[in-house]
Structure formats: C-alpha cells, structure tokens
XYZ file of C-alpha atoms in Angstrom:
452
model
C 0.000 0.000 0.000
C 2.769 2.446 0.912
C 4.517 1.650 -2.356
C 1.335 2.519 -4.246
C 0.932 5.777 -2.294
C 4.515 6.687 -3.146
C 4.122 5.864 -6.860
C 0.906 7.879 -7.197
C 2.328 10.805 -5.197
C 5.523 10.893 -7.245
C 3.552 10.646 -10.505
C 1.315 13.566 -9.516
C 4.301 15.715 -8.529
C 5.797 15.100 -11.968
C 2.460 15.546 -13.760
C 1.824 18.941 -12.187
C 5.469 19.976 -12.259
C 4.939 23.749 -12.431
C 2.766 23.797 -9.315
C 5.103 21.316 -7.618
C 8.136 23.512 -8.317
C 6.356 26.582 -6.931
C 5.365 24.689 -3.791
C 8.850 23.209 -3.333
C 10.439 26.644 -3.811
C 8.102 28.259 -1.277
C 8.480 25.535 1.328
C 12.264 25.369 0.746
C 12.581 29.068 1.482
C 10.292 28.835 4.506
C 12.130 25.829 5.938
C 15.532 27.434 5.261
C 14.487 30.590 7.135
C 13.172 28.551 10.065
C 16.385 26.509 10.143
C 18.478 29.704 10.212
C 16.520 31.292 13.059
C 16.331 27.999 14.965
C 20.081 27.428 14.660
C 20.720 31.017 15.729
C 18.326 30.700 18.682
C 19.778 27.370 19.788
C 23.294 28.758 19.366
C 22.627 31.862 21.477
C 20.442 30.208 24.113
C 23.149 27.587 24.674
C 25.927 30.160 25.145
C 28.572 29.068 27.658
C 27.158 25.540 27.848
C 30.669 24.476 26.886
C 31.601 24.902 30.558
C 30.920 21.681 32.451
C 30.428 23.492 35.784
C 28.313 26.293 34.300
C 25.477 25.986 36.829
C 27.898 26.526 39.725
C 29.836 29.488 38.290
C 28.818 33.009 39.357
C 30.047 36.407 38.260
C 30.631 38.831 41.145
C 29.644 42.486 41.039
C 29.783 45.296 43.595
C 26.488 47.153 43.690
C 25.904 48.381 40.147
C 29.611 48.078 39.290
C 30.541 45.050 37.186
C 34.096 44.913 38.520
C 35.635 43.941 41.842
C 38.669 44.703 43.999
C 41.686 42.532 43.265
C 41.698 40.886 46.700
C 38.028 39.892 46.728
C 38.522 36.491 45.067
C 41.069 35.178 47.578
C 39.364 36.730 50.606
C 35.982 35.167 49.867
C 37.396 31.764 48.911
C 39.413 31.558 52.137
C 36.552 32.593 54.428
C 33.418 31.100 52.865
C 33.548 27.270 52.782
C 30.615 27.128 50.342
C 32.880 28.763 47.723
C 34.932 25.951 46.214
C 37.168 28.087 44.009
C 37.610 31.531 42.511
C 39.278 33.069 39.501
C 40.091 36.622 38.402
C 40.234 38.013 34.876
C 42.132 41.174 34.093
C 40.288 41.257 30.831
C 41.076 44.370 28.814
C 38.704 43.596 26.021
C 40.295 43.681 22.578
C 43.698 44.957 23.696
C 46.604 44.287 21.372
C 49.957 42.917 22.485
C 53.139 42.282 20.556
C 54.621 38.804 20.828
C 58.116 38.264 19.425
C 59.806 34.940 18.708
C 62.968 34.387 16.637
C 62.979 38.055 15.613
C 59.468 37.741 14.201
C 56.715 39.812 15.802
C 52.984 39.212 15.767
C 50.071 41.333 16.955
C 47.828 39.268 19.225
C 44.494 40.345 20.709
C 42.849 39.271 23.942
C 45.607 37.859 26.115
C 43.838 37.517 29.479
C 45.763 37.755 32.761
C 44.236 35.271 35.163
C 44.751 32.840 38.053
C 46.002 29.233 37.776
C 42.512 28.114 38.843
C 41.010 29.264 35.535
C 41.266 25.762 34.065
C 39.627 24.234 37.156
C 36.660 26.597 37.055
C 36.117 26.940 33.300
C 36.252 24.189 30.690
C 39.014 25.658 28.560
C 40.589 22.406 27.427
C 44.375 22.115 27.510
C 45.678 20.063 24.569
C 49.394 20.301 25.433
C 50.995 20.923 28.809
C 49.711 20.570 32.372
C 46.483 22.436 33.130
C 47.071 22.407 36.903
C 50.536 24.004 36.715
C 50.312 26.021 33.491
C 49.971 29.405 35.242
C 51.448 28.737 38.675
C 54.743 30.487 37.910
C 55.165 34.190 37.060
C 55.694 35.035 33.394
C 53.881 31.934 32.178
C 51.863 32.024 28.972
C 49.180 29.692 27.635
C 48.428 30.217 23.953
C 45.436 29.163 21.900
C 46.054 26.496 19.294
C 45.745 28.911 16.360
C 48.049 31.526 17.911
C 50.658 28.871 18.736
C 50.558 27.680 15.151
C 50.993 31.245 13.917
C 54.015 31.871 16.153
C 55.771 28.513 16.075
C 54.501 26.729 12.994
C 55.067 22.986 13.361
C 57.518 23.366 16.281
C 56.610 22.127 19.750
C 55.715 25.387 21.559
C 56.008 24.053 25.120
C 58.990 25.666 26.848
C 59.537 28.264 24.147
C 60.239 31.828 25.317
C 58.481 34.786 23.680
C 58.950 38.503 24.228
C 55.820 40.246 25.506
C 55.495 43.858 24.303
C 59.322 44.195 24.260
C 59.145 44.277 28.096
C 59.257 40.759 29.557
C 60.057 37.229 28.494
C 57.218 34.739 28.922
C 57.531 30.959 28.787
C 54.861 29.028 26.903
C 53.675 26.378 29.356
C 50.566 25.001 27.654
C 48.334 25.143 24.588
C 44.588 25.579 24.971
C 41.890 24.789 22.435
C 40.621 27.741 20.424
C 37.638 29.506 21.933
C 34.376 27.607 21.462
C 32.070 29.510 19.134
C 29.419 29.940 21.840
C 31.645 31.084 24.708
C 31.348 34.596 26.162
C 35.074 34.979 26.814
C 37.116 35.940 23.783
C 40.736 34.912 24.206
C 43.908 34.199 22.276
C 45.738 33.082 25.386
C 46.125 33.365 29.154
C 49.015 34.847 31.117
C 49.954 34.482 34.779
C 50.191 37.404 37.187
C 53.776 38.505 37.719
C 53.367 39.182 41.449
C 50.464 36.975 42.562
C 51.309 37.325 46.262
C 50.359 41.023 46.154
C 46.910 40.402 44.689
C 45.356 39.161 47.927
C 46.310 42.446 49.653
C 45.093 44.877 46.989
C 41.624 46.313 47.675
C 42.142 49.450 45.597
C 42.273 48.085 42.047
C 38.641 47.754 40.994
C 39.255 46.519 37.458
C 39.075 42.757 37.833
C 36.300 40.378 36.833
C 35.835 37.830 39.600
C 34.117 34.461 39.298
C 33.212 32.111 42.117
C 32.703 28.377 41.766
C 30.222 27.297 44.421
C 30.396 23.879 46.017
C 27.762 21.411 44.878
C 24.208 21.591 46.243
C 24.523 25.150 47.562
C 21.735 27.733 47.580
C 23.130 30.776 45.823
C 20.927 33.152 47.845
C 22.390 31.900 51.130
C 25.960 32.030 49.810
C 25.411 35.532 48.457
C 24.188 36.714 51.880
C 27.294 35.278 53.547
C 29.636 36.915 51.033
C 27.799 40.221 51.306
C 27.995 40.184 55.108
C 31.662 39.145 55.116
C 32.792 41.861 52.708
C 30.658 44.544 54.347
C 32.190 43.741 57.729
C 35.670 43.922 56.208
C 35.011 47.361 54.707
C 33.631 48.626 58.032
C 36.728 47.381 59.866
C 38.904 49.189 57.324
C 36.912 52.408 57.761
C 35.552 52.242 54.202
C 31.931 52.908 55.167
C 31.035 54.225 51.708
C 32.093 50.936 50.091
C 30.374 48.966 52.863
C 27.031 50.705 52.328
C 26.996 51.356 48.578
C 28.804 48.395 47.039
C 27.249 45.152 48.289
C 28.481 42.001 46.594
C 26.027 40.403 44.178
C 26.262 37.126 42.276
C 25.170 36.807 38.654
C 24.842 33.270 37.254
C 27.392 32.663 34.529
C 24.627 31.313 32.297
C 23.032 34.806 32.365
C 26.196 36.726 31.463
C 25.672 36.503 27.697
C 22.199 38.093 27.826
C 23.092 40.702 30.466
C 22.999 44.011 28.597
C 24.876 45.787 31.414
C 27.965 43.761 30.480
C 27.893 44.995 26.884
C 31.425 45.743 25.737
C 33.100 43.355 28.181
C 31.953 40.075 26.671
C 30.111 38.784 23.653
C 26.466 39.440 24.328
C 23.041 38.941 22.847
C 19.470 40.083 23.312
C 16.999 37.364 24.274
C 14.009 39.392 23.072
C 15.593 39.742 19.624
C 16.207 35.979 19.508
C 12.536 35.286 20.242
C 11.456 37.967 17.766
C 13.415 36.331 14.951
C 11.962 32.948 15.911
C 8.476 34.419 15.570
C 9.344 35.997 12.206
C 10.742 32.686 10.950
C 7.581 30.838 11.971
C 5.446 33.494 10.257
C 7.410 33.046 7.038
C 6.967 29.274 7.249
C 3.238 29.813 7.809
C 3.116 31.920 4.648
C 4.777 29.110 2.703
C 2.298 26.577 4.118
C -0.669 28.827 3.297
C 0.690 29.297 -0.208
C 0.742 25.512 -0.613
C -2.823 25.233 0.712
C -4.062 27.933 -1.681
C -2.404 26.447 -4.746
C -3.568 22.922 -3.915
C -7.196 23.852 -3.295
C -7.238 26.235 -6.274
C -6.361 23.389 -8.670
C -8.950 21.022 -7.188
C -10.874 21.016 -10.462
C -7.914 19.451 -12.294
C -8.158 16.396 -10.048
C -11.927 15.921 -10.177
C -11.742 12.957 -12.525
C -9.087 11.193 -10.430
C -11.018 11.697 -7.193
C -14.389 10.635 -8.593
C -12.996 7.534 -10.296
C -11.212 6.484 -7.112
C -14.401 6.964 -5.092
C -16.465 5.117 -7.685
C -14.247 2.033 -7.648
C -14.401 1.878 -3.872
C -11.673 4.059 -2.390
C -12.572 5.240 1.053
C -12.188 8.799 2.198
C -9.477 7.755 4.672
C -7.411 6.264 1.834
C -7.747 9.415 -0.260
C -6.782 11.602 2.693
C -3.667 9.474 3.268
C -2.825 9.723 -0.449
C -2.965 13.531 -0.447
C -1.057 13.724 2.840
C 1.587 11.424 1.346
C 1.951 13.817 -1.615
C 2.276 16.762 0.744
C 4.889 15.039 2.929
C 6.898 13.894 -0.112
C 6.917 17.447 -1.431
C 7.904 18.789 1.992
C 10.812 16.324 2.265
C 12.061 17.439 -1.140
C 11.744 21.041 0.055
C 13.764 20.184 3.184
C 16.613 18.893 1.012
C 16.662 22.110 -1.007
C 16.242 24.084 2.227
C 19.458 22.574 3.621
C 21.235 23.595 0.410
C 19.853 27.142 0.725
C 20.984 27.241 4.346
C 24.507 26.137 3.449
C 24.703 28.876 0.800
C 23.233 31.634 2.975
C 24.963 30.904 6.295
C 28.232 32.756 5.461
C 26.132 35.862 4.761
C 24.022 35.360 7.913
C 27.175 34.961 10.041
C 28.180 38.521 9.153
C 25.322 39.723 11.378
C 25.757 37.322 14.317
C 28.003 37.672 17.368
C 29.917 34.547 16.412
C 29.880 32.142 13.470
C 26.971 29.703 13.790
C 28.260 26.160 13.274
C 26.231 24.004 10.894
C 27.231 20.517 9.804
C 24.063 18.424 9.406
C 25.803 15.483 7.769
C 28.109 15.158 10.785
C 25.185 15.453 13.183
C 22.569 12.689 12.732
C 20.322 14.234 15.403
C 20.207 17.572 13.543
C 19.462 15.798 10.263
C 16.695 13.786 11.932
C 15.271 16.978 13.453
C 15.218 18.747 10.076
C 13.468 15.947 8.194
C 11.177 15.216 11.145
C 10.118 18.871 11.068
C 9.637 18.593 7.304
C 7.241 15.652 7.799
C 5.302 17.685 10.383
C 5.159 20.666 8.012
C 3.997 18.356 5.213
C 1.166 17.034 7.383
C 0.130 20.547 8.451
C 0.247 21.800 4.864
C -1.647 18.816 3.467
C -4.357 18.240 6.053
C -6.738 20.991 4.874
C -6.392 20.363 1.101
C -6.797 16.602 1.621
C -10.125 16.975 3.447
C -11.243 19.662 0.999
C -10.499 17.529 -2.074
C -11.926 14.311 -0.654
C -15.094 16.150 0.363
C -16.128 16.674 -3.255
C -19.534 15.122 -3.896
C -18.998 12.261 -6.360
C -22.416 12.434 -8.016
C -22.145 16.163 -8.761
C -18.614 15.752 -10.063
C -19.617 12.901 -12.419
C -22.412 15.052 -13.843
C -19.830 17.739 -14.609
C -21.062 20.176 -12.015
C -18.626 22.856 -10.997
C -17.142 22.882 -7.543
C -19.295 24.628 -5.010
C -18.360 28.205 -4.441
C -19.204 28.690 -0.747
C -16.803 27.781 1.987
C -13.843 26.696 -0.161
C -13.699 29.987 -2.056
C -14.222 32.055 1.075
C -11.453 30.140 2.833
C -9.009 30.781 -0.011
C -9.900 34.467 0.005
C -9.307 34.650 3.759
C -5.961 32.868 3.422
C -4.843 35.207 0.643
C -5.789 38.280 2.702
C -3.890 36.858 5.683
C -0.841 36.131 3.499
C -0.728 39.647 2.120
C -1.282 41.193 5.559
C 1.583 39.259 7.149
C 3.818 39.934 4.126
C 3.203 43.681 4.360
C 3.873 43.678 8.123
C 7.154 41.797 7.640
C 8.171 44.073 4.762
C 7.496 47.240 6.784
C 9.347 45.798 9.795
C 12.339 44.856 7.612
C 12.535 48.309 6.023
C 12.268 49.956 9.457
C 15.087 47.820 10.872
C 17.263 48.513 7.814
C 16.645 52.248 8.148
C 17.472 52.222 11.869
C 20.621 50.166 11.265
C 21.737 52.569 8.549
C 21.069 55.525 10.865
C 23.130 53.970 13.689
C 26.035 53.180 11.377
C 26.112 56.478 9.486
C 25.041 59.054 12.087
C 27.734 61.636 12.748
C 28.402 61.337 16.488
C 30.810 64.264 16.577
C 33.812 62.110 17.451
C 35.818 59.244 15.979
C 34.546 55.790 16.912
C-alpha cells in the first residue's frame, strides 16, 4: 500500500510539475528561514554551555559596578567554605599585544591575565601541557592552538620563550583549544600574574572580573548573603563605610552573562528578546509558505476531479484518499527540506556577518540535527496537506460525475481569507524589515561628533 501511495504521489508531482516547483520553492525558502533562526536561537540560548560546571559558576559584582577589587577572590574563597574556588580576569577587552619569537613579531588580541585556577573553574581544554601548573609560575603564557601555530609553525611550543610587548620574556607552558564559538570569553591566550602574592592584599584596584565556583548543592541566595555580610564587615573594619554601604556584593549566574545588557562591551552578548522575535518571524514566514501551498492545492482542485471521482467510484474510502494527499504533501515537503538545507549552506556565510559569532552548521556530521530537520519537514507536510486533503476528498462524487462545478461557498471564502492573511503578514514583515534597515543605517552612518 505504501509503495502505491509513493508511486501515485511521485507521478502527480511530476504531472503537475509547475505547481510542484512553486510549492517546493516556497516551502524550501520557509524551511531554510526557520532553520536559520532555529540554529541562531539554539546557538545563542546555549551560550557558555561548553563549561561543564556552568550551573555553579557566578560572576561577582559590587552594587551596580561590574568589577571587583583585586583581593576579593582570595578573601571570599578563604573565608566562605561554600565557595569551592575563585578566579580573576584582568580582561582588557580587545587589547593588542606584541609577541616576538625568533625576531618575528605578531600582533595578538585578547591575552587575558588570570589565576592558575582558571582551568579548574572553566572548561578551557588544555591540549598540550599541564592544566594544573600552566599558570602557577610568574611570566607563564598559555596560547590558543591557532596563535601557537601562527608563532611557532610545526615546532613544539612548550617551553619556548616569547617577548611580551618588548618588556618581559614569557615561557609558553601550555596550549589551549581555540575559543568555542558559543563562549562569552574571547581569548587568544592566558598569562599568569607577575606578582600573585600582592593580589590578595590589593583592595584598591577595581578593574578585575571575579568568578566564584560554588560547592555542589549550595543555595546561591544563602551564599550571596554570607559573602555580602563578610565583605561589608571587612570594609567597616577598614573604615571604608562608603564601600560597605553602597557596594554590596552580588552574584550573577554565569549562564546569564551573555544576555546581560549591562555587560555589553566586556563580553560577547546577545538580546533574548531579539532571539525570540526572529523565531516568531521565521515561523510566520513558514506559515506563509504553508498557506501558499494550501491555496495552490485547493485552487487546482478542479484538475483532479476525474481522479477523485474515479477512485471513489471504484471503492476508495475517504481515509485512503486523505492518506494519499497527505503522502503527496509530505513527499513534497521532504524534497523542500533537502533544497532548504542547500539554501541554508549557501546563505549561512552571509548570515554569520550579522551574528556575534559564526553559527556552526554541519548536518551530515550530526545525525540528530538531520533527523530533526526531516522530522520537522514531515510535520510541516502534514500541516500543509491536512486541509487540502479533506477539501479535495469532500467533493460530492455524483455532482462531479455530472460535470457540475465545484461549489463556491466555503472553499472559495477560505481561499480568500488565506490570501488576505498572506498579504497582511507579508506587508507587516516588509514594513518591519525596512524599518530595521533604516534604523541600522542611521546607527552606522550618524555623525556622532567624534571618531569611533
């Protein structure tokens, strides 16, 4: 039976090739758009999931200031048992440094000064060297895989000495994997503090990002209260009443850092509302493609009168006819999914120009993603085909055999309503697109009165 459904469906797609091509093109575009926005949404909503201990990592702030004193990390870790570990980042976003090796110099961005505990707290994977001792000594340098390749080529970089900004010699102690695409921290390497013993005594330098790793099964609210009380008491004892009263310690979950707009400029960031907006737009576009299929299929109902009436006359049940039309719709949708993947592959480099980081897409290396795409295509095919199948199989056989025209009533009114809805949504999306383009152009080209 399935073989017969497939043969008839394939024959009808070939027979009505112009309509089939229009439907495949529309559904391909709709599915490609949905795949783009879904991949982008999944990519952004899973930011920093690369860190295995993500749910226990918290970013510390002082009041409304997203920076902390240098000594805070050590002081809290040593006095609050619920804090398992801590790490500081002296993260001057985007700064350039000059690394020299064998009389060859290279400009490198985003070398982050940090504590040895960075590789215990975050899942930055070391691929050469010892993660636990990589930054324990002063003037130690951990380079990303791509930067190490740029500096040393095929040489083993471990133990090599490079000149840092013509000031100090640093020893390469380890190589870390390049930054995961969906990680908030942008780095080309990590460097150790030159005088780490002084850090735990410095309460004046408020330019460090501090992260705490809480012990397992801890309530963050309770830990935050303890930290707040501890630091406030310290400030009072030091006579810093202003800091004690106006800069209470707060903890921000690491998983919320990416969507925290107050951290804009420090880390890669996104806007959750924009992500959901694009998801809605993508679904609207897919709905338009589905409605277009419904309109075209019901509009050509008269061309299939003979087929339907003959099938009913020789004993085909309505259920069998419904399955046949649904099979045609699903087959067409699966073909559209294949072309949609091709469209996605071609458009993704362009889309990535407008995203915070390149969205990875490799469906043929990811069976789950491939299954999700074609599973969604089957669902779309069923949704697109359910209305036309019941409409076509509802034709009265006796009237059709006598040559009577299809009834104008509900079917025609439905198509009119669908067309009006299509045009309305299309106009809304067009106006929204033009507005966004105009605003983007204004932001980029407005004379601010100073050099950016």
